[in-house]
PDB file of C-alpha atoms and ligand atoms in Angstrom:
ATOM      1  CA  LEU H   1      19.097  22.849  -1.685  1.00  0.00           C
ATOM      2  CA  ARG H   2      21.817  21.816  -4.110  1.00  0.00           C
ATOM      3  CA  ALA H   3      25.419  22.955  -3.538  1.00  0.00           C
ATOM      4  CA  ASN H   4      28.140  23.216  -6.195  1.00  0.00           C
ATOM      5  CA  PHE H   5      31.727  23.764  -5.065  1.00  0.00           C
ATOM      6  CA  SER H   6      34.603  25.137  -7.167  1.00  0.00           C
ATOM      7  CA  ILE H   7      38.152  25.340  -5.961  1.00  0.00           C
ATOM      8  CA  ILE H   8      40.261  28.389  -6.863  1.00  0.00           C
ATOM      9  CA  GLN H   9      43.755  27.213  -7.381  1.00  0.00           C
ATOM     10  CA  LYS H  10      46.904  29.126  -8.350  1.00  0.00           C
ATOM     11  CA  GLU H  11      49.289  27.846 -11.023  1.00  0.00           C
ATOM     12  CA  THR H  12      51.589  26.748  -8.247  1.00  0.00           C
ATOM     13  CA  GLY H  13      48.871  24.427  -7.050  1.00  0.00           C
ATOM     14  CA  PHE H  14      48.233  26.541  -4.006  1.00  0.00           C
ATOM     15  CA  VAL H  15      44.547  26.624  -3.087  1.00  0.00           C
ATOM     16  CA  ASN H  16      43.507  30.096  -2.123  1.00  0.00           C
ATOM     17  CA  GLY H  17      39.781  30.025  -2.372  1.00  0.00           C
ATOM     18  CA  LEU H  18      36.586  28.098  -2.584  1.00  0.00           C
ATOM     19  CA  ILE H  19      33.376  29.143  -4.296  1.00  0.00           C
ATOM     20  CA  CYS H  20      30.161  27.614  -3.164  1.00  0.00           C
ATOM     21  CA  VAL H  21      27.012  28.189  -5.208  1.00  0.00           C
ATOM     22  CA  LEU H  22      23.735  27.220  -3.597  1.00  0.00           C
ATOM     23  CA  HIS H  23      20.770  26.375  -5.824  1.00  0.00           C
ATOM     24  CA  ASP H  24      17.350  26.416  -4.272  1.00  0.00           C
ATOM     25  CA  ILE H  25      15.386  23.468  -5.602  1.00  0.00           C
ATOM     26  CA  THR H  26      11.936  24.713  -4.917  1.00  0.00           C
ATOM     27  CA  GLU H  27       9.065  22.654  -3.633  1.00  0.00           C
ATOM     28  CA  GLN H  28       7.306  23.237  -6.966  1.00  0.00           C
ATOM     29  CA  GLU H  29      10.147  21.624  -8.913  1.00  0.00           C
ATOM     30  CA  LYS H  30       9.971  18.604  -6.663  1.00  0.00           C
ATOM     31  CA  VAL H  31       6.208  18.313  -7.112  1.00  0.00           C
ATOM     32  CA  ASP H  32       6.622  18.613 -10.900  1.00  0.00           C
ATOM     33  CA  ALA H  33       9.289  15.913 -10.953  1.00  0.00           C
ATOM     34  CA  GLU H  34       7.099  13.605  -8.874  1.00  0.00           C
ATOM     35  CA  ARG H  35       4.147  14.203 -11.158  1.00  0.00           C
ATOM     36  CA  ARG H  36       6.218  13.414 -14.250  1.00  0.00           C
ATOM     37  CA  GLU H  37       7.467  10.225 -12.660  1.00  0.00           C
ATOM     38  CA  PHE H  38       3.919   9.281 -11.690  1.00  0.00           C
ATOM     39  CA  VAL H  39       2.590   9.753 -15.216  1.00  0.00           C
ATOM     40  CA  ALA H  40       5.501   7.743 -16.623  1.00  0.00           C
ATOM     41  CA  ASN H  41       4.768   4.969 -14.134  1.00  0.00           C
ATOM     42  CA  VAL H  42       1.050   4.924 -14.926  1.00  0.00           C
ATOM     43  CA  SER H  43       1.725   4.759 -18.669  1.00  0.00           C
ATOM     44  CA  HIS H  44       4.179   1.948 -18.217  1.00  0.00           C
ATOM     45  CA  GLU H  45       1.871   0.007 -15.915  1.00  0.00           C
ATOM     46  CA  LEU H  46      -0.985   0.277 -18.413  1.00  0.00           C
ATOM     47  CA  ARG H  47       1.126  -0.505 -21.443  1.00  0.00           C
ATOM     48  CA  THR H  48       2.432  -3.782 -20.042  1.00  0.00           C
ATOM     49  CA  PRO H  49      -0.941  -5.567 -19.777  1.00  0.00           C
ATOM     50  CA  LEU H  50      -2.105  -4.005 -23.036  1.00  0.00           C
ATOM     51  CA  THR H  51       0.848  -5.284 -25.065  1.00  0.00           C
ATOM     52  CA  THR H  52       0.494  -8.714 -23.462  1.00  0.00           C
ATOM     53  CA  MET H  53      -3.167  -8.783 -24.411  1.00  0.00           C
ATOM     54  CA  ARG H  54      -2.426  -7.655 -27.933  1.00  0.00           C
ATOM     55  CA  SER H  55       0.002 -10.482 -28.585  1.00  0.00           C
ATOM     56  CA  TYR H  56      -2.361 -13.110 -27.198  1.00  0.00           C
ATOM     57  CA  LEU H  57      -5.272 -11.734 -29.221  1.00  0.00           C
ATOM     58  CA  GLU H  58      -3.097 -11.697 -32.349  1.00  0.00           C
ATOM     59  CA  ALA H  59      -2.172 -15.335 -31.787  1.00  0.00           C
ATOM     60  CA  LEU H  60      -5.842 -16.215 -31.342  1.00  0.00           C
ATOM     61  CA  ALA H  61      -6.777 -14.361 -34.529  1.00  0.00           C
ATOM     62  CA  ASP H  62      -3.958 -16.129 -36.388  1.00  0.00           C
ATOM     63  CA  GLY H  63      -5.566 -19.485 -35.750  1.00  0.00           C
ATOM     64  CA  ALA H  64      -5.015 -20.351 -32.098  1.00  0.00           C
ATOM     65  CA  TRP H  65      -8.770 -19.929 -31.568  1.00  0.00           C
ATOM     66  CA  GLN H  66      -9.222 -23.257 -33.361  1.00  0.00           C
ATOM     67  CA  ASP H  67      -7.033 -25.103 -30.886  1.00  0.00           C
ATOM     68  CA  ALA H  68      -9.286 -26.440 -28.142  1.00  0.00           C
ATOM     69  CA  GLU H  69      -6.420 -26.564 -25.660  1.00  0.00           C
ATOM     70  CA  ILE H  70      -4.610 -23.318 -26.341  1.00  0.00           C
ATOM     71  CA  ALA H  71      -7.597 -21.042 -26.908  1.00  0.00           C
ATOM     72  CA  PRO H  72      -9.116 -21.172 -23.392  1.00  0.00           C
ATOM     73  CA  ASN H  73      -5.667 -20.658 -21.927  1.00  0.00           C
ATOM     74  CA  PHE H  74      -4.991 -17.569 -24.051  1.00  0.00           C
ATOM     75  CA  LEU H  75      -8.419 -16.155 -23.267  1.00  0.00           C
ATOM     76  CA  ASP H  76      -7.718 -16.695 -19.600  1.00  0.00           C
ATOM     77  CA  VAL H  77      -4.511 -14.653 -19.837  1.00  0.00           C
ATOM     78  CA  THR H  78      -6.300 -11.759 -21.508  1.00  0.00           C
ATOM     79  CA  ARG H  79      -9.025 -11.874 -18.865  1.00  0.00           C
ATOM     80  CA  THR H  80      -6.491 -11.826 -16.009  1.00  0.00           C
ATOM     81  CA  GLU H  81      -4.710  -8.869 -17.591  1.00  0.00           C
ATOM     82  CA  THR H  82      -8.007  -7.022 -18.044  1.00  0.00           C
ATOM     83  CA  GLU H  83      -8.847  -7.583 -14.393  1.00  0.00           C
ATOM     84  CA  ARG H  84      -5.469  -6.241 -13.352  1.00  0.00           C
ATOM     85  CA  MET H  85      -6.017  -3.129 -15.453  1.00  0.00           C
ATOM     86  CA  ILE H  86      -9.409  -2.579 -13.856  1.00  0.00           C
ATOM     87  CA  ARG H  87      -7.816  -2.875 -10.412  1.00  0.00           C
ATOM     88  CA  LEU H  88      -5.106  -0.451 -11.418  1.00  0.00           C
ATOM     89  CA  VAL H  89      -7.567   2.125 -12.749  1.00  0.00           C
ATOM     90  CA  ASN H  90      -9.702   1.770  -9.609  1.00  0.00           C
ATOM     91  CA  ASP H  91      -6.630   2.308  -7.442  1.00  0.00           C
ATOM     92  CA  LEU H  92      -5.656   5.354  -9.492  1.00  0.00           C
ATOM     93  CA  LEU H  93      -9.138   6.792  -9.063  1.00  0.00           C
ATOM     94  CA  GLN H  94      -8.917   6.287  -5.305  1.00  0.00           C
ATOM     95  CA  LEU H  95      -5.590   8.096  -5.194  1.00  0.00           C
ATOM     96  CA  SER H  96      -6.773  10.960  -7.349  1.00  0.00           C
ATOM     97  CA  LYS H  97      -9.806  11.378  -5.095  1.00  0.00           C
ATOM     98  CA  MET H  98      -7.500  11.581  -2.071  1.00  0.00           C
ATOM     99  CA  ASP H  99      -5.249  14.064  -3.920  1.00  0.00           C
ATOM    100  CA  SER H 100      -8.059  16.448  -4.760  1.00  0.00           C
ATOM    101  CA  THR H 101      -8.428  19.240  -2.255  1.00  0.00           C
ATOM    102  CA  ASP H 102     -12.163  18.880  -1.763  1.00  0.00           C
ATOM    103  CA  TYR H 103     -12.444  15.231  -0.818  1.00  0.00           C
ATOM    104  CA  LYS H 104     -14.715  14.500   2.098  1.00  0.00           C
ATOM    105  CA  MET H 105     -14.255  12.248   5.079  1.00  0.00           C
ATOM    106  CA  ASN H 106     -17.483  10.725   6.354  1.00  0.00           C
ATOM    107  CA  LEU H 107     -16.487  10.427   9.968  1.00  0.00           C
ATOM    108  CA  GLU H 108     -18.553   8.403  12.389  1.00  0.00           C
ATOM    109  CA  TRP H 109     -17.979   7.024  15.869  1.00  0.00           C
ATOM    110  CA  VAL H 110     -17.410   3.317  15.470  1.00  0.00           C
ATOM    111  CA  ASN H 111     -16.478   0.546  17.857  1.00  0.00           C
ATOM    112  CA  PHE H 112     -13.191  -0.300  16.194  1.00  0.00           C
ATOM    113  CA  VAL H 113     -12.899  -3.734  17.817  1.00  0.00           C
ATOM    114  CA  ASP H 114     -16.205  -4.859  16.274  1.00  0.00           C
ATOM    115  CA  PHE H 115     -15.449  -3.227  12.977  1.00  0.00           C
ATOM    116  CA  TYR H 116     -12.015  -4.912  12.723  1.00  0.00           C
ATOM    117  CA  ASP H 117     -13.476  -8.247  13.815  1.00  0.00           C
ATOM    118  CA  ARG H 118     -16.127  -8.136  11.078  1.00  0.00           C
ATOM    119  CA  ILE H 119     -13.570  -7.396   8.381  1.00  0.00           C
ATOM    120  CA  ILE H 120     -11.374 -10.269   9.564  1.00  0.00           C
ATOM    121  CA  ASP H 121     -14.472 -12.535   9.436  1.00  0.00           C
ATOM    122  CA  ARG H 122     -15.023 -11.604   5.832  1.00  0.00           C
ATOM    123  CA  PHE H 123     -11.455 -12.568   4.904  1.00  0.00           C
ATOM    124  CA  GLU H 124     -11.596 -15.742   6.952  1.00  0.00           C
ATOM    125  CA  MET H 125     -14.758 -16.901   5.217  1.00  0.00           C
ATOM    126  CA  SER H 126     -13.550 -16.221   1.705  1.00  0.00           C
ATOM    127  CA  LYS H 127      -9.914 -17.259   1.978  1.00  0.00           C
ATOM    128  CA  GLU H 128      -8.745 -19.875  -0.453  1.00  0.00           C
ATOM    129  CA  GLN H 129      -5.376 -20.767   1.047  1.00  0.00           C
ATOM    130  CA  ASN H 130      -4.521 -22.659   4.144  1.00  0.00           C
ATOM    131  CA  VAL H 131      -3.660 -19.751   6.469  1.00  0.00           C
ATOM    132  CA  ILE H 132      -4.413 -19.671  10.180  1.00  0.00           C
ATOM    133  CA  PHE H 133      -6.041 -16.547  11.568  1.00  0.00           C
ATOM    134  CA  LYS H 134      -5.259 -15.459  15.118  1.00  0.00           C
ATOM    135  CA  ARG H 135      -7.026 -12.535  16.777  1.00  0.00           C
ATOM    136  CA  LYS H 136      -5.671 -10.621  19.741  1.00  0.00           C
ATOM    137  CA  LEU H 137      -8.482  -8.171  20.238  1.00  0.00           C
ATOM    138  CA  PRO H 138      -9.552  -6.444  23.441  1.00  0.00           C
ATOM    139  CA  LYS H 139     -12.846  -7.496  25.010  1.00  0.00           C
ATOM    140  CA  GLN H 140     -14.098  -3.974  25.657  1.00  0.00           C
ATOM    141  CA  ALA H 141     -15.341  -1.610  22.996  1.00  0.00           C
ATOM    142  CA  ILE H 142     -13.006   1.093  21.685  1.00  0.00           C
ATOM    143  CA  PHE H 143     -14.764   3.956  19.981  1.00  0.00           C
ATOM    144  CA  VAL H 144     -12.833   5.920  17.378  1.00  0.00           C
ATOM    145  CA  GLU H 145     -13.977   8.389  14.762  1.00  0.00           C
ATOM    146  CA  ILE H 146     -13.420   6.899  11.320  1.00  0.00           C
ATOM    147  CA  ASP H 147     -14.622   6.917   7.756  1.00  0.00           C
ATOM    148  CA  GLU H 148     -15.782   3.296   7.506  1.00  0.00           C
ATOM    149  CA  ASP H 149     -15.339   2.959   3.750  1.00  0.00           C
ATOM    150  CA  LYS H 150     -11.816   4.322   3.812  1.00  0.00           C
ATOM    151  CA  MET H 151     -10.815   2.285   6.844  1.00  0.00           C
ATOM    152  CA  THR H 152     -12.255  -0.839   5.185  1.00  0.00           C
ATOM    153  CA  GLN H 153     -10.017  -0.123   2.206  1.00  0.00           C
ATOM    154  CA  VAL H 154      -6.961   0.310   4.457  1.00  0.00           C
ATOM    155  CA  LEU H 155      -7.567  -3.034   6.167  1.00  0.00           C
ATOM    156  CA  TYR H 156      -8.432  -4.720   2.904  1.00  0.00           C
ATOM    157  CA  ASN H 157      -5.147  -3.637   1.295  1.00  0.00           C
ATOM    158  CA  ILE H 158      -3.009  -4.672   4.257  1.00  0.00           C
ATOM    159  CA  ILE H 159      -4.763  -7.994   4.888  1.00  0.00           C
ATOM    160  CA  SER H 160      -4.730  -9.043   1.241  1.00  0.00           C
ATOM    161  CA  ASN H 161      -0.968  -8.462   1.178  1.00  0.00           C
ATOM    162  CA  ALA H 162      -0.527 -10.529   4.355  1.00  0.00           C
ATOM    163  CA  LEU H 163      -2.443 -13.375   2.691  1.00  0.00           C
ATOM    164  CA  LYS H 164      -0.691 -12.994  -0.665  1.00  0.00           C
ATOM    165  CA  TYR H 165       2.747 -13.262   0.894  1.00  0.00           C
ATOM    166  CA  SER H 166       1.876 -15.972   3.459  1.00  0.00           C
ATOM    167  CA  PRO H 167       3.235 -19.484   3.063  1.00  0.00           C
ATOM    168  CA  GLU H 168       0.986 -22.565   3.120  1.00  0.00           C
ATOM    169  CA  GLY H 169      -0.126 -23.088   6.727  1.00  0.00           C
ATOM    170  CA  GLY H 170       1.253 -19.710   7.839  1.00  0.00           C
ATOM    171  CA  GLN H 171      -0.306 -17.695  10.618  1.00  0.00           C
ATOM    172  CA  VAL H 172      -1.719 -14.204  10.286  1.00  0.00           C
ATOM    173  CA  THR H 173      -2.143 -12.369  13.582  1.00  0.00           C
ATOM    174  CA  PHE H 174      -4.498  -9.439  14.045  1.00  0.00           C
ATOM    175  CA  SER H 175      -4.123  -7.247  17.099  1.00  0.00           C
ATOM    176  CA  ILE H 176      -5.277  -3.999  18.621  1.00  0.00           C
ATOM    177  CA  LYS H 177      -3.364  -2.180  21.343  1.00  0.00           C
ATOM    178  CA  GLU H 178      -4.340   0.916  23.252  1.00  0.00           C
ATOM    179  CA  LYS H 179      -1.751   3.597  23.846  1.00  0.00           C
ATOM    180  CA  GLU H 180      -2.390   6.835  25.739  1.00  0.00           C
ATOM    181  CA  ASP H 181      -3.877   8.863  22.942  1.00  0.00           C
ATOM    182  CA  ARG H 182      -4.115   6.385  20.099  1.00  0.00           C
ATOM    183  CA  ILE H 183      -4.917   2.831  19.226  1.00  0.00           C
ATOM    184  CA  ILE H 184      -2.569   0.682  17.190  1.00  0.00           C
ATOM    185  CA  ALA H 185      -3.862  -2.032  14.897  1.00  0.00           C
ATOM    186  CA  SER H 186      -1.388  -4.563  13.519  1.00  0.00           C
ATOM    187  CA  ILE H 187      -1.450  -7.365  10.997  1.00  0.00           C
ATOM    188  CA  SER H 188       1.503  -9.771  11.068  1.00  0.00           C
ATOM    189  CA  ASP H 189       2.286 -12.603   8.727  1.00  0.00           C
ATOM    190  CA  GLN H 190       4.934 -15.303   8.521  1.00  0.00           C
ATOM    191  CA  GLY H 191       5.640 -14.696   4.857  1.00  0.00           C
ATOM    192  CA  VAL H 192       8.644 -13.796   2.743  1.00  0.00           C
ATOM    193  CA  GLY H 193       9.367 -10.554   4.591  1.00  0.00           C
ATOM    194  CA  ILE H 194      10.897  -7.422   3.111  1.00  0.00           C
ATOM    195  CA  PRO H 195      14.654  -6.864   2.715  1.00  0.00           C
ATOM    196  CA  LYS H 196      16.033  -4.062   4.924  1.00  0.00           C
ATOM    197  CA  GLU H 197      17.088  -1.905   1.999  1.00  0.00           C
ATOM    198  CA  ASN H 198      13.551  -1.871   0.547  1.00  0.00           C
ATOM    199  CA  ILE H 199      11.624  -1.282   3.724  1.00  0.00           C
ATOM    200  CA  GLY H 200      11.636   2.504   3.537  1.00  0.00           C
ATOM    201  CA  ARG H 201       9.942   2.532   0.156  1.00  0.00           C
ATOM    202  CA  ILE H 202       7.006   0.140   0.330  1.00  0.00           C
ATOM    203  CA  PHE H 203       4.509   2.955   0.941  1.00  0.00           C
ATOM    204  CA  ASP H 204       5.645   4.744  -2.246  1.00  0.00           C
ATOM    205  CA  ARG H 205       3.333   4.676  -5.242  1.00  0.00           C
ATOM    206  CA  PHE H 206       4.165   1.801  -7.610  1.00  0.00           C
ATOM    207  CA  TYR H 207       6.994   0.530  -5.454  1.00  0.00           C
ATOM    208  CA  ARG H 208       7.264  -3.259  -5.356  1.00  0.00           C
ATOM    209  CA  VAL H 209      10.159  -5.223  -3.952  1.00  0.00           C
ATOM    210  CA  ASP H 210       9.901  -7.891  -6.612  1.00  0.00           C
ATOM    211  CA  LYS H 211       8.006  -6.577  -9.626  1.00  0.00           C
ATOM    212  CA  ALA H 212       7.643  -9.915 -11.378  1.00  0.00           C
ATOM    213  CA  ARG H 213       6.365 -11.663  -8.276  1.00  0.00           C
ATOM    214  CA  ALA H 214       4.010  -8.818  -7.340  1.00  0.00           C
ATOM    215  CA  ARG H 215       2.617  -8.805 -10.854  1.00  0.00           C
ATOM    216  CA  LYS H 216       2.047 -12.557 -10.756  1.00  0.00           C
ATOM    217  CA  LEU H 217       0.152 -12.107  -7.489  1.00  0.00           C
ATOM    218  CA  GLY H 218      -1.991  -9.461  -9.157  1.00  0.00           C
ATOM    219  CA  GLY H 219      -0.572  -6.432  -7.343  1.00  0.00           C
ATOM    220  CA  THR H 220      -0.643  -2.883  -8.649  1.00  0.00           C
ATOM    221  CA  GLY H 221       1.968  -1.410  -6.320  1.00  0.00           C
ATOM    222  CA  LEU H 222      -0.571   1.139  -5.090  1.00  0.00           C
ATOM    223  CA  GLY H 223      -2.213  -0.717  -2.205  1.00  0.00           C
ATOM    224  CA  LEU H 224       0.033   0.518   0.586  1.00  0.00           C
ATOM    225  CA  ALA H 225       0.307   4.037  -0.877  1.00  0.00           C
ATOM    226  CA  ILE H 226      -3.492   4.257  -0.701  1.00  0.00           C
ATOM    227  CA  ALA H 227      -3.530   2.831   2.830  1.00  0.00           C
ATOM    228  CA  LYS H 228      -0.996   5.438   3.923  1.00  0.00           C
ATOM    229  CA  GLU H 229      -2.959   8.347   2.423  1.00  0.00           C
ATOM    230  CA  MET H 230      -6.111   7.140   4.128  1.00  0.00           C
ATOM    231  CA  VAL H 231      -4.523   6.556   7.530  1.00  0.00           C
ATOM    232  CA  ASN H 232      -2.894  10.001   7.359  1.00  0.00           C
ATOM    233  CA  ALA H 233      -6.274  11.533   6.499  1.00  0.00           C
ATOM    234  CA  HIS H 234      -7.519  10.094   9.820  1.00  0.00           C
ATOM    235  CA  GLY H 235      -4.619  11.738  11.661  1.00  0.00           C
ATOM    236  CA  GLY H 236      -2.782   8.446  12.107  1.00  0.00           C
ATOM    237  CA  ASP H 237       0.526   6.917  11.018  1.00  0.00           C
ATOM    238  CA  ILE H 238       1.381   3.653   9.307  1.00  0.00           C
ATOM    239  CA  TRP H 239       4.640   1.730   9.513  1.00  0.00           C
ATOM    240  CA  VAL H 240       6.217  -1.636   8.900  1.00  0.00           C
ATOM    241  CA  THR H 241       8.551  -4.000  10.700  1.00  0.00           C
ATOM    242  CA  SER H 242       9.827  -6.978   8.808  1.00  0.00           C
ATOM    243  CA  ALA H 243      12.510  -9.650   8.785  1.00  0.00           C
ATOM    244  CA  GLU H 244      13.400 -11.253   5.499  1.00  0.00           C
ATOM    245  CA  GLY H 245      12.248 -14.855   5.355  1.00  0.00           C
ATOM    246  CA  LYS H 246      10.431 -14.556   8.696  1.00  0.00           C
ATOM    247  CA  GLY H 247       7.505 -12.245   8.164  1.00  0.00           C
ATOM    248  CA  THR H 248       6.082  -8.772   8.068  1.00  0.00           C
ATOM    249  CA  ARG H 249       4.027  -6.668  10.418  1.00  0.00           C
ATOM    250  CA  ILE H 250       2.119  -3.622   9.219  1.00  0.00           C
ATOM    251  CA  SER H 251       0.798  -1.373  11.984  1.00  0.00           C
ATOM    252  CA  PHE H 252      -1.189   1.809  11.935  1.00  0.00           C
ATOM    253  CA  SER H 253      -2.371   4.186  14.586  1.00  0.00           C
ATOM    254  CA  LEU H 254      -5.555   6.176  14.959  1.00  0.00           C
ATOM    255  CA  PRO H 255      -6.131   9.065  17.339  1.00  0.00           C
ATOM    256  CA  TYR H 256      -8.168   7.972  20.304  1.00  0.00           C
ATOM    257  CA  GLU H 257      -9.502   9.872  23.255  1.00  0.00           C
ATOM    258  CA  ARG H 258     -10.113   7.679  26.203  1.00  0.00           C
ATOM    259  CA  SER H 259     -13.245   8.884  27.960  1.00  0.00           C
ATOM    260  CA  GLU H 260     -13.543   8.959  31.738  1.00  0.00           C
ATOM    261  CA  GLU H 261     -16.055   6.161  31.625  1.00  0.00           C
ATOM    262  CA  ASP H 262     -13.398   3.953  29.991  1.00  0.00           C
ATOM    263  CA  GLU H 263     -10.942   4.790  32.762  1.00  0.00           C
ATOM    264  CA  TRP H 264     -13.289   3.392  35.404  1.00  0.00           C
ATOM    265  CA  SER H 265     -14.458   0.321  33.589  1.00  0.00           C
TER     266      SER H 265
HETATM  267  P1  LIG K 301       1.133  -4.633  -4.346  1.00  0.00           P
HETATM  268  O1  LIG K 301      -0.086  -4.301  -5.114  1.00  0.00           O
HETATM  269  O2  LIG K 301       2.295  -4.992  -5.213  1.00  0.00           O
HETATM  270  O3  LIG K 301       0.887  -5.605  -3.242  1.00  0.00           O
HETATM  271  P2  LIG K 301       1.475  -2.688  -2.235  1.00  0.00           P
HETATM  272  O4  LIG K 301       1.574  -1.205  -2.282  1.00  0.00           O
HETATM  273  O5  LIG K 301       0.300  -3.271  -1.520  1.00  0.00           O
HETATM  274  O6  LIG K 301       1.549  -3.207  -3.715  1.00  0.00           O
HETATM  275  O7  LIG K 301       2.795  -3.256  -1.593  1.00  0.00           O
HETATM  276  C1  LIG K 301       4.042  -2.796  -2.088  1.00  0.00           C
HETATM  277  C2  LIG K 301       5.105  -3.873  -1.966  1.00  0.00           C
HETATM  278  O8  LIG K 301       5.421  -4.095  -0.587  1.00  0.00           O
HETATM  279  C3  LIG K 301       4.693  -5.251  -2.487  1.00  0.00           C
HETATM  280  O9  LIG K 301       4.884  -5.381  -3.859  1.00  0.00           O
HETATM  281  C4  LIG K 301       5.623  -6.156  -1.710  1.00  0.00           C
HETATM  282  O10 LIG K 301       6.903  -6.180  -2.321  1.00  0.00           O
HETATM  283  C5  LIG K 301       5.761  -5.458  -0.366  1.00  0.00           C
HETATM  284  N1  LIG K 301       4.849  -6.009   0.658  1.00  0.00           N
HETATM  285  C6  LIG K 301       3.704  -5.459   1.094  1.00  0.00           C
HETATM  286  N2  LIG K 301       3.125  -6.216   2.052  1.00  0.00           N
HETATM  287  C7  LIG K 301       3.946  -7.291   2.233  1.00  0.00           C
HETATM  288  C8  LIG K 301       3.913  -8.437   3.093  1.00  0.00           C
HETATM  289  N3  LIG K 301       2.912  -8.645   3.952  1.00  0.00           N
HETATM  290  N4  LIG K 301       4.943  -9.303   3.007  1.00  0.00           N
HETATM  291  C9  LIG K 301       5.955  -9.096   2.131  1.00  0.00           C
HETATM  292  N5  LIG K 301       6.035  -8.047   1.299  1.00  0.00           N
HETATM  293  C10 LIG K 301       5.055  -7.150   1.341  1.00  0.00           C
END
């Protein structure tokens, strides 16, 4: 709702009335505005790597290809940009699948502790930086109904951010907690953190605290937006706590029904 106020004033300066006009900004208008912004963002995000590639390719065509030192470097830039565009298009496809009304969830009962543990293993084996992994996982199995592919994507997006923003030798802690009717999984890092004023927006599509830095790290700005959509599709929530310069913790919940057997074990 938008409100416009007009004051009715006599020549003497005496105020004897107030008109208030209320405009109803419909849901549809909001959706349209968001869609326009999204398309503008997508175009911009695709144009940036394309124009970069064009200038490097032009330089190569103009003779740089003959320079044994410069040429591999320029080719490397164009390859990196191509890879980023592929990531971006893949992310966009994921989002558009989630947006369509007929997308399917392939739900299965999965021991979440095992599942989480296996994904952490994968990251631990392939990590290239010096980051210490710490797991605080329960010993007993916790069965939740999830779509494994989607949940893998959620964890992948969150964990790759934690690694991207971690300092050399930093610690990344993985935990699972049981609450009454849900489980909460968290990933904390000791990285750069997120300034207070930006915290509310990091799950928005294309939002990045530091565009230049995120771009250098290969980000698309869609990772957390996708994670949020997918967690919501499971009936869970996702949130962040962070202190600038100290670190970030991303947590998400999943509905969980404790069975009677669990109560007694
Ligand atoms: P990106 O592809 O840029 O990583 P995301 O949607 O995954 O996009 O994240 C959005 C923004 O949130 C990032 O650009 C970054 O500014 C911030 N962010 C996300 N995770 C972390 C983290 N672990 N530490 C610090 N900042 C983070």
